[in-house]
Amino acid sequence: MYTQALDIHPQLATPRVASADEHKQAQFEDTINREGKIEPRDWMPAHYRKTLVRQISQHAHSEIVGMLPEGNWISRAPSLKRKAILIAKVQDEGGHGLYLYSAAETLGTSRDQMLKALHTGRAKYSSIFNYPTLTWADVGVIGWLVDGAAIMNQIPLCRCSYGPYARAMVRICKEESFHQRQGFESLMVMMQGTPEQQAMVQDAVNRWWWKCLAMFGPPDSDSPNSEQSKRWGIKRISNDDLRQSFIDATVPQAKALGVSLPDPDLKWNEERQHHDYGSIDWDEFWATVNGKGPCNKERLATRVKAWDDGAWVREAALAHANKQQARQTKEAA
Ligand code: BYC
């Protein structure tokens, strides 16, 4: 029977036109796959934006909370030289916080919002800064091991797919590597000193070693964010791989320093071409992350006080900026 209907072969049918959103998504994925950079004005999936704000703001909070354990020693540094170095280092950490808050602001979240999340305990910051600095040797160990772990984690972030974060990290990593060397050098001097000074360094290493290994985050099998972050080129190397690289790099440094690392299971594995190591206390890590570490309350209270005490400075700066803007507008009119 004849009919007006035409049977169109599926391949000859008019192709479905991609929606504007699908086009943007494809462009975004293409940039990621080409190892290009996503910039603030580019379209990006909401989850990519949210992940970046989470990670960058946590990182910024870690920098400014990280000023506190070392800052406690500025007034007690053993010489003018060490005091000047420590002031400069703590100031650098404050600067890192500022670069990072600025990078996160390009994603549309204000600094006030981020700080509110920190001050109300909703935001995380690195677990490592919730432990006390009991002796001067702790300051050197923070430089050597904490900054050393930070560099290991942060060098790959210089290749992060989000442009402003990647660029901030280049400068931060240069400064962190100086911090690490000054920490190592100050410990080297102590290790050439009296038996009491040597014991002080060993005690500090014993207390910080395991906390530094936990800094890299939970094992890959328990890391909910890793897979997606790696796919998006935010994270380049996994938590466990970075931890392993840090251990492998630190063992010879400890030997050069003349200290032992507090892990009876730490030994070279010829087959793996890496060091084996003992198990990390993840219960203790999570308790600290969730607010129950030895210094969580003190750290947060200090930050909140600094924010409240600085209100008049912010108000004055804002009033000055408004006055200048009004003057410029008047002159332009
Ligand atoms: N502490 O799925 P995961 C410095 C959280 S500052 C607290 O693996 P992700 C310095 C994690 O946030 C050093 N929380 O997460 C400053 C997540 O929770 P949410 C700071 C941690 O993001 C002054 C959950 O655990 N460096 O260098 O894929 C003086 C599951 O983890 C920690 C940075 O911030 C921790 N240690 O990977 C000296 C670097 N680890 O958010 C030195 C940038 C994990 O889902 N950040 N958590 O609720 C990163 O590279 C990544 O965010 C991490 C975690 C490797 C830290």
CSV table of C-alpha atoms and ligand atoms in Angstrom, one decimal:
chain,number,residue,atom,x,y,z
A,1,MET,CA,0.0,0.0,0.0
A,2,TYR,CA,1.3,3.5,-0.9
A,3,THR,CA,1.7,6.0,1.8
A,4,GLN,CA,3.0,9.6,2.1
A,5,ALA,CA,5.2,8.6,5.1
A,6,LEU,CA,8.8,8.2,4.5
A,7,ASP,CA,11.0,5.7,6.4
A,8,ILE,CA,14.1,7.6,7.2
A,9,HIS,CA,17.3,5.7,7.9
A,10,PRO,CA,18.3,6.5,11.5
A,11,GLN,CA,21.8,7.7,10.2
A,12,LEU,CA,20.2,10.2,7.8
A,13,ALA,CA,17.9,11.7,10.5
A,14,THR,CA,18.7,15.4,11.5
A,15,PRO,CA,21.3,15.2,14.2
A,16,ARG,CA,20.1,16.4,17.6
A,17,VAL,CA,21.5,19.9,18.2
A,18,ALA,CA,23.6,20.0,21.4
A,19,SER,CA,22.2,22.3,24.0
A,20,ALA,CA,24.2,25.4,25.1
A,21,ASP,CA,25.0,23.7,28.4
A,22,GLU,CA,26.3,20.5,26.7
A,23,HIS,CA,28.5,22.7,24.5
A,24,LYS,CA,30.0,24.4,27.5
A,25,GLN,CA,30.5,21.1,29.3
A,26,ALA,CA,32.3,19.7,26.2
A,27,GLN,CA,34.5,22.8,26.0
A,28,PHE,CA,35.3,22.5,29.8
A,29,GLU,CA,36.2,18.8,29.4
A,30,ASP,CA,38.3,19.5,26.3
A,31,THR,CA,40.3,22.1,28.3
A,32,ILE,CA,40.8,19.6,31.1
A,33,ASN,CA,41.9,16.9,28.7
A,34,ARG,CA,44.3,19.2,26.9
A,35,GLU,CA,45.8,20.1,30.3
A,36,GLY,CA,44.7,23.7,29.7
A,37,LYS,CA,43.7,26.1,32.5
A,38,ILE,CA,40.2,27.0,33.6
A,39,GLU,CA,40.0,30.7,34.3
A,40,PRO,CA,37.5,32.6,36.6
A,41,ARG,CA,35.2,33.7,33.7
A,42,ASP,CA,35.1,30.3,32.0
A,43,TRP,CA,32.1,28.1,32.4
A,44,MET,CA,32.6,25.3,34.9
A,45,PRO,CA,30.4,22.6,36.4
A,46,ALA,CA,28.9,23.7,39.8
A,47,HIS,CA,30.6,20.7,41.5
A,48,TYR,CA,34.0,21.7,40.1
A,49,ARG,CA,33.5,25.2,41.5
A,50,LYS,CA,32.4,23.8,44.9
A,51,THR,CA,35.3,21.4,45.2
A,52,LEU,CA,37.8,24.2,44.5
A,53,VAL,CA,36.2,26.6,47.0
A,54,ARG,CA,36.3,23.7,49.6
A,55,GLN,CA,39.9,22.8,49.0
A,56,ILE,CA,41.3,26.3,48.4
A,57,SER,CA,39.5,27.8,51.4
A,58,GLN,CA,40.6,24.9,53.7
A,59,HIS,CA,44.1,25.5,52.4
A,60,ALA,CA,43.9,29.2,53.2
A,61,HIS,CA,42.6,28.5,56.7
A,62,SER,CA,45.5,26.1,57.2
A,63,GLU,CA,48.0,28.8,56.4
A,64,ILE,CA,46.6,31.4,58.8
A,65,VAL,CA,45.9,28.9,61.6
A,66,GLY,CA,49.4,27.5,60.8
A,67,MET,CA,50.8,30.8,61.9
A,68,LEU,CA,49.8,30.2,65.5
A,69,PRO,CA,51.9,27.3,66.7
A,70,GLU,CA,55.1,28.9,65.4
A,71,GLY,CA,54.0,32.4,66.3
A,72,ASN,CA,53.9,31.3,69.9
A,73,TRP,CA,57.8,31.1,69.8
A,74,ILE,CA,58.5,34.5,68.3
A,75,SER,CA,59.0,36.1,71.7
A,76,ARG,CA,61.1,33.2,72.9
A,77,ALA,CA,63.4,32.6,70.0
A,78,PRO,CA,66.9,31.8,71.2
A,79,SER,CA,68.7,34.6,69.3
A,80,LEU,CA,67.9,37.8,67.3
A,81,LYS,CA,68.8,35.9,64.0
A,82,ARG,CA,66.3,33.1,64.8
A,83,LYS,CA,63.7,35.6,65.8
A,84,ALA,CA,64.0,37.6,62.5
A,85,ILE,CA,63.8,34.4,60.5
A,86,LEU,CA,60.8,33.1,62.4
A,87,ILE,CA,58.9,36.5,62.1
A,88,ALA,CA,59.6,36.4,58.3
A,89,LYS,CA,58.4,32.8,58.0
A,90,VAL,CA,55.2,33.4,60.0
A,91,GLN,CA,54.5,36.5,57.9
A,92,ASP,CA,55.0,34.4,54.7
A,93,GLU,CA,52.3,32.0,55.9
A,94,GLY,CA,50.0,34.9,56.4
A,95,GLY,CA,50.8,36.0,52.8
A,96,HIS,CA,50.0,32.5,51.5
A,97,GLY,CA,46.6,32.7,53.2
A,98,LEU,CA,45.9,36.0,51.4
A,99,TYR,CA,46.9,34.6,48.0
A,100,LEU,CA,44.7,31.6,48.6
A,101,TYR,CA,41.7,33.6,49.8
A,102,SER,CA,42.0,35.8,46.7
A,103,ALA,CA,42.1,32.7,44.5
A,104,ALA,CA,39.0,31.3,46.2
A,105,GLU,CA,37.2,34.6,45.8
A,106,THR,CA,37.6,34.4,42.0
A,107,LEU,CA,35.1,31.5,42.3
A,108,GLY,CA,32.4,33.8,43.7
A,109,THR,CA,32.7,33.1,47.5
A,110,SER,CA,33.6,36.1,49.6
A,111,ARG,CA,36.4,36.2,52.1
A,112,ASP,CA,33.8,37.0,54.8
A,113,GLN,CA,31.9,33.9,54.0
A,114,MET,CA,35.0,31.7,54.1
A,115,LEU,CA,36.1,33.2,57.4
A,116,LYS,CA,32.7,32.9,58.9
A,117,ALA,CA,32.8,29.1,58.1
A,118,LEU,CA,36.2,28.9,59.8
A,119,HIS,CA,35.1,30.9,62.9
A,120,THR,CA,31.9,28.9,63.4
A,121,GLY,CA,33.8,25.5,63.1
A,122,ARG,CA,32.1,24.5,59.8
A,123,ALA,CA,35.3,24.7,57.8
A,124,LYS,CA,38.2,22.3,58.1
A,125,TYR,CA,41.9,23.2,58.2
A,126,SER,CA,44.9,21.0,58.4
A,127,SER,CA,44.9,18.6,61.3
A,128,ILE,CA,48.6,19.2,61.9
A,129,PHE,CA,48.0,22.7,63.5
A,130,ASN,CA,46.0,21.3,66.4
A,131,TYR,CA,49.1,20.0,68.2
A,132,PRO,CA,51.2,22.1,70.7
A,133,THR,CA,54.7,23.4,70.1
A,134,LEU,CA,56.4,22.4,73.4
A,135,THR,CA,60.0,23.3,72.8
A,136,TRP,CA,62.1,25.4,70.4
A,137,ALA,CA,63.0,22.2,68.6
A,138,ASP,CA,59.3,22.0,67.5
A,139,VAL,CA,59.8,25.1,65.5
A,140,GLY,CA,62.7,23.5,63.5
A,141,VAL,CA,60.7,20.3,63.1
A,142,ILE,CA,57.7,22.2,61.8
A,143,GLY,CA,60.0,23.8,59.2
A,144,TRP,CA,61.6,20.5,58.2
A,145,LEU,CA,58.8,18.0,58.4
A,146,VAL,CA,55.5,20.0,58.2
A,147,ASP,CA,56.7,22.4,55.5
A,148,GLY,CA,58.4,19.4,53.9
A,149,ALA,CA,55.1,17.5,53.8
A,150,ALA,CA,53.3,20.6,52.6
A,151,ILE,CA,55.8,21.1,49.6
A,152,MET,CA,55.4,17.4,48.6
A,153,ASN,CA,51.6,17.9,48.5
A,154,GLN,CA,51.7,21.4,47.0
A,155,ILE,CA,54.2,21.0,44.1
A,156,PRO,CA,51.7,19.0,42.1
A,157,LEU,CA,49.1,21.7,42.8
A,158,CYS,CA,51.2,24.1,40.7
A,159,ARG,CA,49.7,22.1,37.8
A,160,CYS,CA,46.2,22.3,39.1
A,161,SER,CA,43.6,22.9,36.3
A,162,TYR,CA,42.3,26.1,37.9
A,163,GLY,CA,44.5,28.9,36.8
A,164,PRO,CA,44.4,31.2,39.9
A,165,TYR,CA,45.1,28.4,42.3
A,166,ALA,CA,47.9,27.0,40.2
A,167,ARG,CA,49.6,30.4,39.9
A,168,ALA,CA,49.3,31.1,43.6
A,169,MET,CA,50.9,27.7,44.3
A,170,VAL,CA,54.0,28.5,42.3
A,171,ARG,CA,54.9,31.4,44.6
A,172,ILE,CA,53.9,29.6,47.7
A,173,CYS,CA,56.0,26.5,46.9
A,174,LYS,CA,59.1,28.7,46.4
A,175,GLU,CA,58.6,30.2,49.9
A,176,GLU,CA,57.8,26.8,51.5
A,177,SER,CA,61.0,25.3,50.2
A,178,PHE,CA,63.0,28.1,51.8
A,179,HIS,CA,61.0,27.4,55.0
A,180,GLN,CA,61.9,23.7,54.9
A,181,ARG,CA,65.6,24.4,54.5
A,182,GLN,CA,65.7,26.9,57.4
A,183,GLY,CA,64.0,24.3,59.6
A,184,PHE,CA,66.5,21.6,58.7
A,185,GLU,CA,69.4,24.1,59.2
A,186,SER,CA,68.2,25.1,62.6
A,187,LEU,CA,67.9,21.4,63.7
A,188,MET,CA,71.4,20.7,62.2
A,189,VAL,CA,72.8,23.5,64.5
A,190,MET,CA,71.0,21.9,67.5
A,191,MET,CA,72.3,18.5,66.7
A,192,GLN,CA,75.8,19.8,66.8
A,193,GLY,CA,75.1,21.2,70.3
A,194,THR,CA,74.7,19.7,73.8
A,195,PRO,CA,73.2,16.3,74.5
A,196,GLU,CA,70.2,18.1,75.9
A,197,GLN,CA,69.7,20.0,72.6
A,198,GLN,CA,70.0,16.7,70.7
A,199,ALA,CA,67.5,15.0,72.9
A,200,MET,CA,65.1,18.0,72.4
A,201,VAL,CA,65.3,17.5,68.6
A,202,GLN,CA,64.7,13.8,68.9
A,203,ASP,CA,61.7,14.3,71.2
A,204,ALA,CA,60.2,16.8,68.8
A,205,VAL,CA,60.7,14.4,65.8
A,206,ASN,CA,59.0,11.6,67.8
A,207,ARG,CA,56.0,13.8,68.6
A,208,TRP,CA,55.5,15.2,65.0
A,209,TRP,CA,56.4,12.3,62.7
A,210,TRP,CA,53.1,10.4,62.7
A,211,LYS,CA,51.1,13.6,62.6
A,212,CYS,CA,53.0,14.7,59.5
A,213,LEU,CA,52.2,11.4,57.7
A,214,ALA,CA,48.5,11.9,58.4
A,215,MET,CA,48.6,15.4,56.9
A,216,PHE,CA,48.4,13.9,53.4
A,217,GLY,CA,44.8,12.8,54.2
A,218,PRO,CA,43.1,9.5,54.6
A,219,PRO,CA,44.3,6.4,52.7
A,220,ASP,CA,43.2,6.4,49.0
A,221,SER,CA,40.6,3.7,49.8
A,222,ASP,CA,38.9,6.1,52.3
A,223,SER,CA,39.3,9.4,50.3
A,224,PRO,CA,35.9,10.3,49.0
A,225,ASN,CA,37.1,13.4,47.0
A,226,SER,CA,40.2,12.0,45.3
A,227,GLU,CA,38.8,10.3,42.3
A,228,GLN,CA,36.8,13.2,41.0
A,229,SER,CA,39.5,15.7,41.9
A,230,LYS,CA,42.0,13.7,40.0
A,231,ARG,CA,39.7,13.4,37.0
A,232,TRP,CA,39.4,17.2,37.0
A,233,GLY,CA,43.1,17.8,37.3
A,234,ILE,CA,42.8,19.5,40.7
A,235,LYS,CA,44.6,16.7,42.5
A,236,ARG,CA,47.5,15.2,40.5
A,237,ILE,CA,48.9,12.6,42.9
A,238,SER,CA,47.0,10.4,45.4
A,239,ASN,CA,47.2,10.9,49.2
A,240,ASP,CA,49.1,7.5,49.6
A,241,ASP,CA,51.5,8.2,46.8
A,242,LEU,CA,52.4,11.6,48.2
A,243,ARG,CA,52.8,10.1,51.7
A,244,GLN,CA,55.1,7.4,50.3
A,245,SER,CA,57.2,10.0,48.4
A,246,PHE,CA,57.5,12.1,51.6
A,247,ILE,CA,58.7,9.1,53.6
A,248,ASP,CA,61.2,8.1,50.9
A,249,ALA,CA,62.6,11.6,50.7
A,250,THR,CA,62.8,12.1,54.5
A,251,VAL,CA,64.6,8.9,55.6
A,252,PRO,CA,68.0,10.0,54.2
A,253,GLN,CA,67.5,13.6,55.6
A,254,ALA,CA,66.9,12.1,59.1
A,255,LYS,CA,70.1,10.1,58.7
A,256,ALA,CA,72.0,13.2,57.7
A,257,LEU,CA,70.6,15.0,60.8
A,258,GLY,CA,71.4,12.1,63.1
A,259,VAL,CA,67.9,11.5,64.4
A,260,SER,CA,65.8,8.3,64.2
A,261,LEU,CA,62.2,8.2,62.9
A,262,PRO,CA,59.8,6.7,65.5
A,263,ASP,CA,58.6,3.7,63.5
A,264,PRO,CA,60.0,0.2,64.1
A,265,ASP,CA,58.4,-1.0,60.8
A,266,LEU,CA,60.2,1.6,58.7
A,267,LYS,CA,62.5,-0.2,56.3
A,268,TRP,CA,63.6,-0.2,52.7
A,269,ASN,CA,61.7,-2.7,50.5
A,270,GLU,CA,64.0,-3.7,47.6
A,271,GLU,CA,61.1,-5.2,45.6
A,272,ARG,CA,58.9,-2.1,45.8
A,273,GLN,CA,61.8,0.3,45.7
A,274,HIS,CA,60.1,2.2,48.5
A,275,HIS,CA,60.2,2.2,52.3
A,276,ASP,CA,57.6,0.1,54.2
A,277,TYR,CA,56.1,1.8,57.2
A,278,GLY,CA,53.9,1.1,60.2
A,279,SER,CA,50.2,2.0,60.5
A,280,ILE,CA,48.9,5.5,61.1
A,281,ASP,CA,46.4,6.1,63.9
A,282,TRP,CA,43.5,7.2,61.8
A,283,ASP,CA,41.1,7.3,64.8
A,284,GLU,CA,43.3,10.0,66.3
A,285,PHE,CA,43.5,11.8,63.0
A,286,TRP,CA,39.7,11.9,62.6
A,287,ALA,CA,39.1,12.9,66.2
A,288,THR,CA,41.5,15.9,65.6
A,289,VAL,CA,39.9,16.8,62.2
A,290,ASN,CA,36.5,16.7,64.0
A,291,GLY,CA,37.5,19.2,66.7
A,292,LYS,CA,38.8,17.0,69.4
A,293,GLY,CA,42.6,17.5,69.0
A,294,PRO,CA,44.7,18.9,71.9
A,295,CYS,CA,44.6,22.5,70.6
A,296,ASN,CA,41.5,22.8,68.3
A,297,LYS,CA,39.6,25.0,70.8
A,298,GLU,CA,42.6,27.3,71.5
A,299,ARG,CA,43.4,27.7,67.8
A,300,LEU,CA,39.9,28.7,66.9
A,301,ALA,CA,39.5,31.0,69.8
A,302,THR,CA,42.7,32.8,68.9
A,303,ARG,CA,41.6,33.3,65.3
A,304,VAL,CA,38.1,34.6,66.4
A,305,LYS,CA,39.8,37.0,68.8
A,306,ALA,CA,42.1,38.2,66.1
A,307,TRP,CA,39.1,38.8,63.8
A,308,ASP,CA,37.2,40.7,66.5
A,309,ASP,CA,40.2,42.8,67.5
A,310,GLY,CA,40.8,43.7,63.9
A,311,ALA,CA,37.3,45.0,63.3
A,312,TRP,CA,38.4,48.7,63.7
A,313,VAL,CA,41.2,48.2,61.1
A,314,ARG,CA,38.7,46.8,58.6
A,315,GLU,CA,36.3,49.6,59.2
A,316,ALA,CA,39.0,52.2,58.9
A,317,ALA,CA,40.3,50.7,55.6
A,318,LEU,CA,36.8,50.6,54.2
A,319,ALA,CA,36.1,54.2,55.2
A,320,HIS,CA,39.4,55.3,53.6
A,321,ALA,CA,38.6,53.4,50.4
A,322,ASN,CA,35.1,54.9,50.2
A,323,LYS,CA,36.5,58.4,50.8
A,324,GLN,CA,39.1,57.9,48.0
A,325,GLN,CA,36.5,56.6,45.6
A,326,ALA,CA,34.2,59.5,46.3
A,327,ARG,CA,37.1,61.9,45.7
A,328,GLN,CA,37.9,60.2,42.4
A,329,THR,CA,34.3,60.3,41.3
A,330,LYS,CA,34.1,64.0,42.1
A,331,GLU,CA,37.3,64.8,40.2
A,332,ALA,CA,36.1,62.8,37.2
A,333,ALA,CA,32.7,64.7,37.1
B,1,BYC,N1,43.5,17.8,57.9
B,1,BYC,O1,38.8,13.0,50.3
B,1,BYC,P1,40.0,13.5,50.9
B,1,BYC,C1,50.9,24.5,55.2
B,1,BYC,C2,39.7,16.0,55.0
B,1,BYC,S1,49.2,24.3,55.2
B,1,BYC,C3,42.2,18.1,58.0
B,1,BYC,O2,41.3,12.9,50.7
B,1,BYC,P2,40.9,15.9,49.5
B,1,BYC,C4,51.6,25.2,56.3
B,1,BYC,C5,39.3,16.5,53.6
B,1,BYC,O3,39.2,17.9,53.6
B,1,BYC,C6,48.9,22.7,54.7
B,1,BYC,N2,41.3,17.5,57.1
B,1,BYC,O4,40.1,15.1,50.6
B,1,BYC,C7,51.0,26.3,56.8
B,1,BYC,C8,38.0,15.8,53.4
B,1,BYC,O5,37.0,16.5,54.1
B,1,BYC,P3,35.8,17.4,53.4
B,1,BYC,C9,47.6,22.5,54.1
B,1,BYC,C10,41.7,16.7,56.2
B,1,BYC,O6,40.5,17.3,49.6
B,1,BYC,C11,51.7,27.0,57.9
B,1,BYC,C12,38.2,14.5,54.1
B,1,BYC,O7,39.2,14.7,55.0
B,1,BYC,N3,47.7,22.1,52.7
B,1,BYC,O8,51.4,23.9,54.4
B,1,BYC,O9,40.8,15.2,48.2
B,1,BYC,C13,52.9,26.6,58.3
B,1,BYC,C14,38.5,13.4,53.1
B,1,BYC,O10,39.7,13.6,52.5
B,1,BYC,C15,43.1,16.4,56.1
B,1,BYC,C16,46.6,22.0,52.0
B,1,BYC,O11,45.5,22.3,52.3
B,1,BYC,C17,44.0,17.0,57.0
B,1,BYC,N4,45.3,16.7,57.0
B,1,BYC,O12,42.4,15.8,50.0
B,1,BYC,C18,53.5,25.5,57.7
B,1,BYC,C19,46.9,21.5,50.5
B,1,BYC,N5,43.3,15.5,55.0
B,1,BYC,O13,36.4,18.6,52.8
B,1,BYC,C20,52.9,24.8,56.7
B,1,BYC,C21,45.6,21.5,49.7
B,1,BYC,C22,42.0,15.3,54.5
B,1,BYC,O14,35.3,16.5,52.3
B,1,BYC,N6,44.7,20.5,50.0
B,1,BYC,N7,41.1,16.0,55.2
B,1,BYC,O15,34.8,17.7,54.5
B,1,BYC,C23,44.8,19.2,49.5
B,1,BYC,O16,45.8,18.9,48.8
B,1,BYC,C24,43.7,18.2,49.8
B,1,BYC,O17,42.6,19.0,50.2
B,1,BYC,C25,44.1,17.2,50.9
B,1,BYC,C26,42.9,16.3,51.2
B,1,BYC,C27,45.2,16.3,50.4
B,1,BYC,C28,44.5,17.9,52.2
